[in-house]
Amino acid sequence: MNRNSLTRSRTHLRLTAAFFTVFLLICCLLPGAAALSDPAPQAEAVYLADPESGFVLYEKNADEKRFPASTTKIMTALLTLENVDNLDTLVEVTEEDFNGVESDSSKAGFKVGEQVPVIDLLYGLMLPSGNEAANTLARYVGGSVDKFVEMMNDRAKELGCENTHFMNPNGLHNEDHYTTARDLYIITQRAMQDETFQLIVNTAQKTLSKNNLTPERGGKPLKVYTTNMLIFSRHQTAYYYPYAKGIKTGHTSQAGYCLVAAAEKKGGRLISVMLGCERPEGAAQPVTFAETRRMFEWGYENFTNMKLVEKGAEEYSKQISVRLSTEDDKLVLVTQSDLEGTVPKDINLEDLELNYDVPKSVDAPVKAGDKLGTLNVQYNGVDYGTVDMVALSDVSRSEVLYYADKIEHFFQSPLFRILVVLIIVLFFAYFGILFYRARRRRLRRQQMMKSRQARYRDYDKRDRDQNGR
């Protein structure tokens, strides 16, 4: 190779190396395909999660203490539903129920002396955000408002809320009345497990039942409307969201605008918590509705509810050993049911963490469908649940192997060891007793012989004495 060819070859190598260096730098600088852009919601604290699996899609200042305003009433409703068996029970509204309820604060429209079913008080609590309804329910359920507040704080601790403290059942401002987006999600997640709660919070308007004060309203029962524009389809504004499942708004000047909302789309359920939002000047509504709707859509666009484990699928099967059978020495376990969860759309199912809890072996007989273990599924630290592992087929038992195993186990059992030790002890005890008795007899014979010899000596001495005389 001449000098020119060598120079050209080196130049090509340098250019190739430079090209790959630039290419790698560009790849490093570009965001990964799986990376999600931050939706940057206009709220001080945000929490968006799947209530079924607990998978968190997005969070922002989730553990920052915030004033919850009327989203407090979620806990008030939850405690009422947990402690009142008959929701048709009549409760009389009293003057005490209006203590602290200013004229410009939200009210359901109940009057002093009105006898209202608990279910209607709940609608008055959650739709128009009635502060007097909150006090009435608190007084009825707890015996007093103060006692009910104690119940609220106790229940929050039971649910695992670490940064929540209530001072009243309605959310009117108090510096020592606070929660976090995460804690409020926890409370809401539990409340949404109650079907009556779901029905109430997803109601846009409700005509309450007639009662003793209906005549004072011209014979017409009280009608209440939701403050949650996500479910108020009558207005069909940009705020309405067809997949929304309601829940609760809140607002005070100190808390800002708050909204806890739920949605369900194609089987995927989400709960959103937004605290500390603003209402732009001149806007008809605060940004909570548009931002919550946007967050829901962001969640559904980037995440999906999918089947993580398929019932009976071979890839999730597990093989274990079988004892006491002449037919098979192996048994296949399969998943008894499907398992679904909300995960990133670009997830690789091979990245799922599968934790099997199955025995190394089982004893025959086994019937197909017998539960013999579990499979727990996790991803990125989120526990998606557990499915049972069941036997795929029958395995019969060999009676010969069964009784042989019983005999073998008997000889290996602690009872057998105890019996052996007991026999050995009895053996030595028996021969010890025999030896002891024989020794005693020998000693007695020796003593008797000595006694006889002593007597003979005495007789002999006496005879000699007598003869000497």
XYZ file of C-alpha atoms in Angstrom:
469
model
C 0.000 0.000 0.000
C 1.445 3.391 -1.018
C 1.544 6.465 1.167
C -1.477 8.150 -0.550
C -3.690 5.098 -0.088
C -2.718 4.883 3.572
C -3.520 8.561 4.079
C -6.949 8.185 2.437
C -7.709 5.135 4.578
C -6.858 7.002 7.777
C -9.004 9.942 6.669
C -11.981 7.629 6.074
C -11.529 6.081 9.511
C -11.456 9.518 11.172
C -14.611 10.597 9.313
C -16.408 7.384 10.229
C -15.433 7.738 13.898
C -16.529 11.371 13.918
C -19.871 10.450 12.332
C -20.627 7.787 14.943
C -19.548 10.115 17.754
C -21.968 12.807 16.573
C -24.689 10.183 16.083
C -24.279 8.881 19.641
C -24.304 12.401 21.072
C -27.549 13.179 19.259
C -29.104 9.944 20.525
C -28.097 10.806 24.080
C -29.511 14.297 23.839
C -32.822 13.230 22.337
C -35.529 12.222 24.850
C -36.212 8.518 25.064
C -39.162 7.123 23.197
C -40.737 6.040 26.471
C -40.296 9.410 28.149
C -43.510 11.340 28.727
C -43.762 15.080 28.426
C -44.810 16.842 31.626
C -48.443 17.973 31.261
C -47.647 20.813 33.685
C -51.129 21.221 35.206
C -51.991 24.666 36.547
C -52.358 23.670 40.188
C -50.239 23.843 43.308
C -50.669 20.135 44.064
C -51.794 17.301 41.792
C -52.297 13.565 42.093
C -53.536 11.302 39.278
C -53.770 7.559 39.869
C -55.552 4.345 39.007
C -57.697 3.420 42.045
C -57.740 -0.261 41.114
C -53.986 -0.876 41.161
C -52.750 2.270 42.906
C -50.535 3.060 39.900
C -49.622 6.767 39.996
C -49.708 8.374 36.557
C -48.692 11.835 37.731
C -47.993 13.720 40.925
C -46.923 17.220 41.823
C -46.318 18.387 45.394
C -48.390 15.377 46.422
C -47.308 15.537 50.073
C -47.446 19.307 50.488
C -49.973 20.351 53.130
C -52.829 22.282 51.557
C -56.217 23.632 52.638
C -58.843 21.281 51.154
C -61.880 23.605 51.330
C -65.111 21.686 50.571
C -63.342 18.571 49.330
C -63.359 17.901 53.084
C -66.954 16.776 52.581
C -65.735 13.581 50.921
C -64.685 12.366 54.369
C -67.946 13.627 55.883
C -69.938 11.619 53.346
C -67.748 8.543 53.803
C -68.184 8.510 57.579
C -71.932 8.996 57.232
C -72.263 6.064 54.844
C -70.096 3.886 57.084
C -72.068 4.668 60.240
C -75.703 5.011 59.156
C -77.531 1.819 58.202
C -80.857 3.361 57.199
C -80.339 6.340 54.900
C -84.068 7.108 55.024
C -83.795 8.054 58.698
C -85.179 11.559 59.272
C -82.874 14.120 60.872
C -84.129 17.526 61.994
C -82.082 20.554 60.984
C -81.396 22.854 63.948
C -80.092 26.370 64.461
C -76.874 24.809 65.755
C -76.224 23.445 62.268
C -75.801 26.986 60.947
C -73.089 27.912 63.453
C -70.109 29.263 61.545
C -71.962 29.099 58.240
C -71.742 32.598 56.827
C -74.476 33.972 54.606
C -72.169 34.007 51.579
C -70.888 30.450 52.060
C -72.310 27.516 50.131
C -75.562 26.050 51.445
C -77.964 23.385 50.246
C -81.075 25.346 51.206
C -82.307 23.387 54.215
C -84.212 25.264 56.922
C -84.286 25.075 60.703
C -86.921 22.564 61.784
C -86.878 20.709 58.474
C -86.934 16.935 58.840
C -84.679 15.542 56.139
C -83.718 11.944 55.272
C -80.000 11.229 55.620
C -79.811 10.427 51.900
C -81.141 13.895 51.034
C -78.653 15.490 53.408
C -75.912 13.633 51.533
C -77.133 14.990 48.208
C -77.273 18.453 49.771
C -73.739 17.929 51.044
C -72.092 16.717 47.838
C -73.959 18.516 45.032
C -74.405 22.169 46.096
C -71.754 21.733 48.836
C -74.101 22.591 51.677
C -72.201 23.592 54.800
C -75.323 23.315 56.944
C -75.847 19.783 55.611
C -72.303 18.912 56.706
C -72.985 20.153 60.234
C -76.339 18.355 60.411
C -74.803 15.047 59.374
C -71.853 15.523 61.731
C -74.141 16.221 64.675
C -76.338 13.218 63.865
C -73.549 10.711 63.208
C -71.103 11.828 65.891
C -73.510 13.095 68.537
C -71.807 16.467 68.206
C -69.713 18.230 65.595
C -66.610 18.031 67.790
C -67.016 14.288 68.276
C -67.536 13.822 64.547
C -64.324 15.730 63.803
C -62.496 13.302 66.096
C -63.996 10.480 64.044
C -62.767 12.166 60.864
C -59.201 12.346 62.119
C -59.277 8.784 63.445
C -60.593 7.480 60.129
C -57.940 9.400 58.197
C -55.231 7.695 60.256
C -56.857 4.301 59.720
C -56.774 4.862 55.964
C -53.079 5.719 56.072
C -53.291 9.500 55.680
C -50.071 10.860 57.171
C -50.494 14.600 56.635
C -54.174 15.267 57.264
C -55.916 17.041 60.118
C -59.552 18.130 60.188
C -61.123 20.847 62.315
C -64.664 20.803 60.900
C -66.884 18.652 58.649
C -67.390 21.241 55.900
C -63.951 22.608 55.011
C -64.489 26.217 56.044
C -61.073 27.747 56.551
C -59.053 26.966 59.643
C -55.266 27.189 59.771
C -55.137 23.769 61.439
C -57.417 22.153 58.847
C -55.289 20.643 56.095
C -54.524 17.624 53.943
C -52.419 16.687 50.919
C -53.223 15.643 47.380
C -52.046 12.114 48.172
C -54.097 11.824 51.371
C -57.189 13.217 49.676
C -56.775 10.615 46.947
C -56.605 7.874 49.604
C -59.844 9.091 51.201
C -61.561 9.361 47.827
C -60.361 5.942 46.722
C -62.016 4.414 49.779
C -65.203 6.444 49.369
C -65.563 5.404 45.722
C -65.810 1.784 46.835
C -69.275 2.625 48.158
C -71.944 2.369 45.451
C -74.197 4.934 47.127
C -71.330 7.417 47.235
C -70.652 6.793 43.539
C -74.302 7.426 42.699
C -74.506 10.643 44.701
C -71.307 12.280 43.438
C -72.101 11.449 39.806
C -75.494 13.156 39.968
C -75.745 16.545 38.269
C -79.104 17.547 39.743
C -81.469 15.966 42.218
C -85.016 16.631 43.332
C -85.150 15.774 47.016
C -88.088 14.100 48.718
C -90.989 16.067 50.142
C -90.880 16.739 53.861
C -92.597 18.692 56.621
C -91.483 22.075 55.221
C -92.306 21.395 51.578
C -95.523 23.471 51.882
C -93.382 26.496 52.769
C -91.711 26.080 49.385
C -95.011 26.280 47.578
C -95.461 22.530 47.641
C -92.345 21.943 45.594
C -89.534 19.829 47.038
C -86.023 21.224 47.229
C -83.910 20.743 44.114
C -80.117 20.749 44.296
C -77.503 21.111 41.547
C -73.890 20.019 41.375
C -71.015 22.481 41.366
C -68.942 20.011 39.317
C -69.057 21.215 35.722
C -67.388 18.030 34.480
C -70.710 16.180 34.849
C -73.176 19.023 34.244
C -74.114 18.031 30.696
C -76.964 20.548 30.521
C -74.436 23.266 29.778
C -72.340 21.165 27.325
C -69.468 23.571 27.749
C -65.761 22.959 27.322
C -65.791 21.819 30.941
C -68.132 18.870 30.421
C -66.344 15.538 30.226
C -68.449 12.540 29.152
C -66.207 10.056 30.965
C -66.321 11.914 34.289
C -67.842 10.158 37.297
C -68.207 13.189 39.530
C -66.960 13.723 43.061
C -66.340 17.150 44.686
C -65.313 20.753 44.200
C -63.989 23.127 46.831
C -63.029 26.764 47.219
C -61.969 29.289 49.796
C -59.779 32.315 49.286
C -57.009 30.613 51.258
C -57.310 27.194 49.569
C -57.877 28.432 46.061
C -60.007 26.296 43.771
C -59.916 22.547 44.363
C -61.376 19.586 42.526
C -61.363 15.873 43.185
C -62.712 14.002 40.169
C -63.056 10.492 38.805
C -63.304 9.191 35.261
C -63.780 5.888 33.494
C -62.906 5.266 29.846
C -62.763 1.876 28.141
C -62.609 0.155 31.500
C -59.786 2.332 32.788
C -60.593 4.225 35.988
C -58.725 7.277 37.199
C -58.988 9.613 40.178
C -57.584 13.128 39.959
C -56.888 15.548 42.804
C -56.129 19.209 42.101
C -55.513 21.686 44.903
C -54.675 25.373 44.791
C -55.954 26.328 41.337
C -56.862 29.826 40.183
C -59.733 31.446 38.362
C -58.446 33.733 35.590
C -59.861 37.218 35.554
C -63.046 37.312 33.529
C -63.308 33.511 33.314
C -66.669 31.866 33.972
C -65.075 29.007 35.870
C -61.737 28.254 37.548
C -59.123 26.263 35.646
C -59.823 23.154 37.726
C -62.344 21.703 35.258
C -60.362 22.267 32.068
C -57.118 21.168 33.716
C -58.666 18.038 35.223
C -60.192 17.129 31.872
C -56.816 17.682 30.214
C -55.077 15.510 32.808
C -57.588 12.713 32.279
C -57.008 12.839 28.519
C -53.246 12.923 29.045
C -53.576 9.854 31.224
C -55.700 7.933 28.740
C -53.423 8.881 25.835
C -50.238 7.711 27.535
C -51.481 4.894 29.740
C -53.827 2.024 29.185
C -55.742 -0.534 31.146
C -54.582 -3.872 29.853
C -54.460 -7.547 30.680
C -51.204 -8.174 32.507
C -51.812 -11.848 33.203
C -54.038 -14.129 31.153
C -55.988 -16.957 32.712
C -54.334 -20.309 32.037
C -51.614 -18.819 29.809
C -48.582 -21.055 29.359
C -46.083 -18.231 29.868
C -47.285 -17.800 33.463
C -47.409 -21.532 34.274
C -45.188 -23.180 36.836
C -44.128 -26.821 37.147
C -43.726 -28.500 40.523
C -42.990 -32.044 41.718
C -45.632 -34.541 42.827
C -45.110 -37.257 45.437
C -46.979 -40.518 46.096
C -48.101 -41.040 42.504
C -47.036 -43.614 39.929
C -48.777 -41.718 37.108
C -46.916 -38.404 37.188
C -44.041 -36.949 39.106
C -44.641 -33.417 37.765
C -47.644 -31.075 37.925
C -48.300 -27.875 35.983
C -49.842 -24.906 37.803
C -51.660 -22.203 35.809
C -53.250 -18.860 36.666
C -56.869 -19.168 37.749
C -57.943 -15.737 36.476
C -56.943 -12.703 34.446
C -55.242 -9.705 36.038
C -55.612 -6.211 34.612
C -54.011 -2.882 35.461
C -53.180 0.592 34.201
C -49.680 0.748 32.755
C -47.727 2.909 30.279
C -48.833 2.138 26.725
C -45.276 1.346 25.660
C -44.728 -1.168 28.449
C -42.840 -4.352 27.690
C -44.673 -7.111 29.546
C -41.345 -8.862 30.020
C -40.475 -6.045 32.443
C -43.245 -7.119 34.815
C -41.974 -8.482 38.107
C -43.580 -11.887 38.646
C -43.367 -13.216 42.201
C -44.475 -16.831 42.536
C -45.396 -18.321 45.878
C -45.765 -22.032 45.110
C -44.488 -25.168 46.866
C -41.600 -27.184 45.425
C -43.718 -30.321 45.649
C -47.170 -31.540 46.666
C -48.568 -34.908 47.678
C -51.075 -36.739 45.500
C -54.020 -36.869 45.135
C -54.523 -33.546 43.345
C -57.627 -32.396 41.485
C -57.596 -29.992 38.560
C -58.435 -26.526 39.889
C -56.982 -27.083 43.353
C -55.356 -23.872 44.591
C -51.697 -24.577 45.255
C -50.060 -21.138 45.194
C -50.200 -17.522 44.052
C -48.621 -15.188 41.518
C -48.048 -11.553 42.490
C -47.450 -8.977 39.737
C -45.533 -5.717 40.215
C -44.148 -3.019 37.945
C -41.956 -0.100 38.977
C -42.786 -0.734 42.618
C -46.561 -0.801 42.048
C -48.396 -3.899 43.237
C -50.988 -4.820 40.606
C -52.437 -7.687 42.556
C -52.272 -11.421 43.073
C -53.875 -14.328 41.217
C -54.223 -17.909 42.394
C -52.151 -20.690 40.831
C -54.194 -23.872 40.378
C -53.515 -27.428 39.243
C -53.978 -27.983 35.519
C -54.768 -31.708 35.797
C -55.723 -34.516 38.165
C -53.054 -36.673 39.767
C -54.119 -39.867 41.552
C -52.406 -41.368 44.580
C -50.636 -44.723 44.771
C -51.792 -46.484 47.932
C -48.591 -48.529 48.074
C -46.458 -45.382 47.970
C -48.819 -43.690 50.408
C -48.508 -46.361 53.133
C -44.797 -46.807 52.483
C -44.434 -43.076 52.982
C -46.465 -43.287 56.185
C -44.171 -46.000 57.515
C -41.076 -44.064 56.482
C -42.420 -40.919 58.094
C -43.229 -42.848 61.242
C -39.646 -44.060 61.569
C -38.444 -40.495 60.925
C -40.973 -38.860 63.193
C -40.267 -37.400 66.651
C -42.769 -39.904 68.072
C -40.629 -42.808 66.884
C -37.538 -41.209 68.381
C -39.373 -40.734 71.655
C -40.486 -44.380 71.626
C -36.916 -45.559 70.966
C -35.592 -43.432 73.808
C -38.398 -44.657 76.056
C -37.630 -48.305 75.223
C -33.935 -47.763 75.929
C -34.773 -46.078 79.220
C -37.147 -48.902 80.161
C -34.510 -51.468 79.145
C -31.880 -49.942 81.384
C -34.423 -49.364 84.118
C -35.543 -53.006 83.968
C -32.045 -54.415 84.094
C -31.102 -51.811 86.670
C -33.904 -53.043 88.875
C -32.877 -56.672 88.313
C -29.277 -55.820 89.181
C -30.391 -53.901 92.264
C -32.570 -56.750 93.492
C -29.851 -59.331 92.852
C -27.342 -57.220 94.721
C -29.719 -56.831 97.640
C -30.277 -60.594 97.770
C -26.522 -61.176 97.684
C -25.973 -58.689 100.476
C -28.725 -60.291 102.547
C -27.178 -63.726 102.058
C -23.805 -62.361 103.065
C -25.313 -60.765 106.162
C -27.134 -63.987 107.034
C -23.931 -65.973 106.680
C -22.089 -63.501 108.858
C -24.863 -63.745 111.450
C -24.680 -67.541 111.437
C -20.929 -67.469 111.744
C -21.226 -65.050 114.636
C -23.738 -67.320 116.363
C -21.527 -70.341 115.782
C -18.622 -68.491 117.354
C -20.789 -67.595 120.342
C -21.906 -71.223 120.761
C -18.365 -72.441 120.461
C -17.118 -69.963 123.041
C -19.822 -70.934 125.506
C -18.999 -74.586 125.053
C -15.336 -73.941 125.767
C -16.215 -71.870 128.817
C -18.442 -74.625 130.217
C -15.853 -77.351 129.620
C -13.170 -75.275 131.307
C -15.167 -75.111 134.475
